[in-house]
Coordinates of C-alpha atoms and ligand atoms in Angstrom, one line a residue:
M1437 CA 0.0 0.0 0.0
R1438 CA 1.1 3.6 -0.5
K1439 CA 1.2 5.6 2.7
N1440 CA 2.3 9.1 3.7
D1441 CA 1.7 10.6 0.3
A1442 CA 4.8 8.8 -1.1
F1443 CA 5.1 10.1 -4.6
P1444 CA 5.9 7.9 -7.6
G1445 CA 9.6 6.8 -7.5
A1446 CA 10.0 7.6 -3.8
H1447 CA 11.5 4.9 -1.6
F1448 CA 10.7 5.9 2.0
I1449 CA 11.9 2.5 3.0
E1450 CA 14.3 0.7 0.6
T1451 CA 15.8 -2.7 1.0
F1452 CA 19.5 -2.9 0.1
T1453 CA 21.5 -5.9 -0.6
A1454 CA 24.8 -6.6 1.3
M1455 CA 27.1 -8.8 -0.8
D1456 CA 29.4 -11.1 1.2
A1457 CA 31.5 -13.3 -1.0
S1458 CA 32.6 -15.4 2.0
G1459 CA 29.4 -17.3 2.2
D1460 CA 28.8 -20.7 0.4
I1461 CA 25.7 -22.2 -1.1
E1462 CA 24.4 -23.7 2.1
E1463 CA 25.2 -20.6 4.1
P1464 CA 25.1 -17.7 1.7
G1465 CA 26.6 -14.5 2.9
T1466 CA 24.3 -12.1 1.1
Y1467 CA 21.7 -10.4 3.3
F1468 CA 19.2 -7.6 3.0
I1469 CA 19.0 -4.3 5.0
P1470 CA 15.9 -2.1 4.8
I1471 CA 16.9 1.5 5.1
M1472 CA 14.5 4.2 6.1
C1473 CA 14.7 7.4 8.1
Q1474 CA 16.7 6.5 11.2
H1475 CA 14.8 9.0 13.4
C1476 CA 18.0 10.3 14.7
G1477 CA 18.5 11.4 18.2
N1478 CA 20.5 14.3 16.7
P1479 CA 18.9 14.7 13.3
S1480 CA 21.2 16.8 11.1
C1481 CA 18.3 17.3 8.7
V1482 CA 16.3 19.5 11.2
P1483 CA 18.7 22.4 11.5
A1484 CA 19.6 22.1 7.8
C1485 CA 16.1 23.1 6.7
P1486 CA 15.9 26.9 6.5
H1487 CA 12.1 26.7 6.6
S1488 CA 11.6 24.5 9.7
V1489 CA 9.8 21.9 7.7
L1490 CA 11.6 19.1 9.6
R1491 CA 10.9 18.6 13.3
K1492 CA 11.8 16.1 16.0
R1493 CA 8.9 15.2 18.2
S1494 CA 9.2 14.5 21.9
D1495 CA 8.6 10.8 21.3
G1496 CA 11.7 10.7 19.0
L1497 CA 10.0 10.6 15.6
V1498 CA 11.4 13.0 13.1
V1499 CA 8.5 14.3 11.0
M1500 CA 7.9 16.9 8.3
D1501 CA 5.3 19.6 8.7
S1502 CA 3.8 21.3 5.7
T1503 CA 6.1 20.9 2.7
D1504 CA 4.7 24.1 1.1
P1505 CA 8.0 25.9 1.8
C1506 CA 9.9 23.3 -0.3
V1507 CA 8.4 24.7 -3.4
Q1508 CA 10.4 27.9 -2.9
C1509 CA 13.5 26.1 -1.6
A1510 CA 16.2 26.3 -4.3
E1511 CA 19.1 24.6 -2.6
T1512 CA 17.3 21.7 -0.8
P1513 CA 20.0 21.4 1.9
C1514 CA 18.1 18.7 3.7
L1515 CA 19.0 16.2 1.1
D1516 CA 22.7 16.7 1.7
A1517 CA 22.3 16.9 5.4
C1518 CA 21.0 13.4 5.8
P1519 CA 23.9 10.8 5.9
Y1520 CA 21.4 8.0 5.2
D1521 CA 19.9 9.4 2.0
A1522 CA 16.6 9.0 3.7
I1523 CA 15.0 12.1 2.2
E1524 CA 13.5 11.9 -1.2
F1525 CA 12.6 14.7 -3.5
D1526 CA 9.7 14.9 -5.8
R1527 CA 10.9 16.9 -8.8
K1528 CA 7.4 17.1 -10.2
T1529 CA 5.9 18.9 -7.2
H1530 CA 9.2 20.2 -5.8
R1531 CA 8.6 18.8 -2.3
A1532 CA 10.6 16.7 0.0
G1533 CA 9.3 13.6 1.7
K1534 CA 10.5 10.8 4.0
C1535 CA 9.4 8.1 6.4
D1536 CA 7.7 9.8 9.3
G1537 CA 7.3 6.7 11.3
C1538 CA 3.6 6.8 10.5
A1539 CA 3.3 9.4 13.3
D1540 CA -0.4 9.6 12.7
L1541 CA -0.8 5.9 13.5
V1542 CA 1.5 6.1 16.5
D1543 CA -0.6 9.0 17.8
A1544 CA -3.6 6.8 17.5
G1545 CA -1.9 4.0 19.5
G1546 CA -0.8 2.0 16.6
V1547 CA 2.5 1.2 14.9
P1548 CA 4.0 2.1 11.5
E1549 CA 2.5 0.4 8.5
C1550 CA 5.7 -1.5 7.7
V1551 CA 5.5 -3.5 11.0
P1552 CA 2.3 -5.4 10.3
N1553 CA 2.9 -5.5 6.5
C1554 CA 6.3 -7.2 6.7
F1555 CA 5.1 -10.8 6.2
L1556 CA 8.2 -12.2 7.8
G1557 CA 7.8 -10.0 10.9
A1558 CA 11.2 -8.5 10.5
I1559 CA 10.4 -5.1 11.8
A1560 CA 9.6 -4.2 15.4
F1561 CA 8.6 -0.8 16.7
G1562 CA 8.4 0.5 20.2
D1563 CA 9.7 2.9 22.9
M1564 CA 13.3 2.3 23.7
E1565 CA 12.8 4.2 27.0
D1566 CA 10.2 1.6 28.1
E1567 CA 12.0 -1.4 29.5
A1568 CA 8.9 -3.6 28.8
S1569 CA 8.8 -2.8 25.1
I1570 CA 9.9 -5.4 22.6
V1571 CA 12.6 -3.1 21.1
S1572 CA 14.3 -2.3 24.4
Q1573 CA 14.2 -6.0 25.4
V1574 CA 15.7 -7.1 22.1
V1575 CA 18.4 -4.5 22.3
E1576 CA 19.2 -5.5 25.8
Q1577 CA 19.3 -9.2 24.7
Y1578 CA 21.5 -8.6 21.7
G1579 CA 23.8 -5.9 23.0
P1580 CA 26.6 -5.1 20.6
A1581 CA 24.9 -7.3 17.9
A1582 CA 22.1 -4.7 17.6
F1583 CA 24.0 -2.6 15.0
R1584 CA 23.4 1.0 14.1
L1585 CA 24.2 2.5 10.7
K1586 CA 27.0 5.0 10.5
P1587 CA 27.2 5.7 14.2
E1588 CA 30.3 7.8 13.5
T1589 CA 28.2 10.5 12.0
G1590 CA 27.1 11.7 15.5
N1591 CA 23.4 11.6 14.4
D1592 CA 22.6 9.0 17.1
P1593 CA 20.3 6.9 14.8
S1594 CA 17.4 5.2 16.6
V1595 CA 17.1 2.2 14.3
R1596 CA 18.9 -1.0 15.3
Y1597 CA 19.7 -3.9 13.0
L1598 CA 20.0 -7.4 14.3
L1599 CA 22.6 -9.6 12.5
T1600 CA 23.8 -12.6 14.4
R1601 CA 25.3 -14.8 11.7
R1602 CA 26.8 -12.4 9.2
P1603 CA 29.5 -9.8 9.3
W1604 CA 28.0 -6.4 9.6
K1605 CA 28.6 -4.2 6.5
D1606 CA 27.2 -0.9 7.6
M1607 CA 26.3 1.1 4.4
E1608 CA 29.5 0.4 2.5
G1609 CA 29.0 -1.5 -0.6
L1610 CA 25.2 -1.9 -0.2
Y1611 CA 23.5 -2.3 -3.5
S1612 CA 19.9 -1.4 -4.4
P1613 CA 18.5 -1.9 -7.9
A1614 CA 16.3 1.1 -7.3
W1615 CA 19.0 3.5 -6.4
E1616 CA 19.8 5.8 -9.2
G1617 CA 23.3 6.9 -8.3
P1618 CA 26.6 6.2 -10.0
E1619 CA 27.0 2.4 -10.5
G1620 CA 24.0 1.8 -8.4
K1621 CA 26.0 1.6 -5.2
R1622 CA 26.3 3.6 -2.0
Ligands
LIG2271 S1 17.9 9.6 9.0 FE1 18.2 11.5 7.8 S2 16.1 12.3 7.5 FE2 16.0 10.8 9.2 S3 16.2 11.9 11.1 FE3 18.3 11.2 10.5 S4 19.1 12.9 9.3 FE4 16.9 13.3 9.4
LIG2272 S1 13.4 20.9 0.4 FE1 11.8 21.3 2.0 S2 12.5 20.1 3.8 FE2 14.3 20.3 2.4 S3 15.5 22.1 3.2 FE3 14.1 22.8 1.5 S4 12.2 23.5 2.6 FE4 13.4 22.2 4.0

């Protein structure tokens, strides 16, 4: 389903492939990493926007208010400010967009659409400050094996990735058929 006014061609959540040649047929090394807005604790996108379109909520979600100012925004600095390439830009309407954690559903007591719609149940959502939540329990259980993307950026990303049997590749060498950059790689 299409949610959050995702415009054609936008990938608010995009699954990348991590190639690992060390695997064999029975234990292939390749794995997949869905990348979306990391809802950073220190979101570099927020101060980058000269029109205050991006905002971090008290619950941690980073959302976009009205994107009307984007139409007059010539430099689109938010795109360069995000180290995760999580912000997409609709060249047709000249507006930015990204995953907002389905803040409207969260406000109504629900979870983001990706959680129930992942048929393998690969995505969990919750309050990391709540010791009883599934995410804090999983992070507690996995410890250092709950990886974060590019922690060196200082953005303090909220998203954790569990990988127990593969070498973690961070974002280096990730491949996405949908990504339109040079050579199709990050
Ligand atoms: S991942 Fe990018 S868009 Fe999302 S909060 Fe962090 S800096 Fe902002
Ligand atoms: S494109 Fe929109 S969100 Fe991005 S910096 Fe410009 S006004 Fe802000």
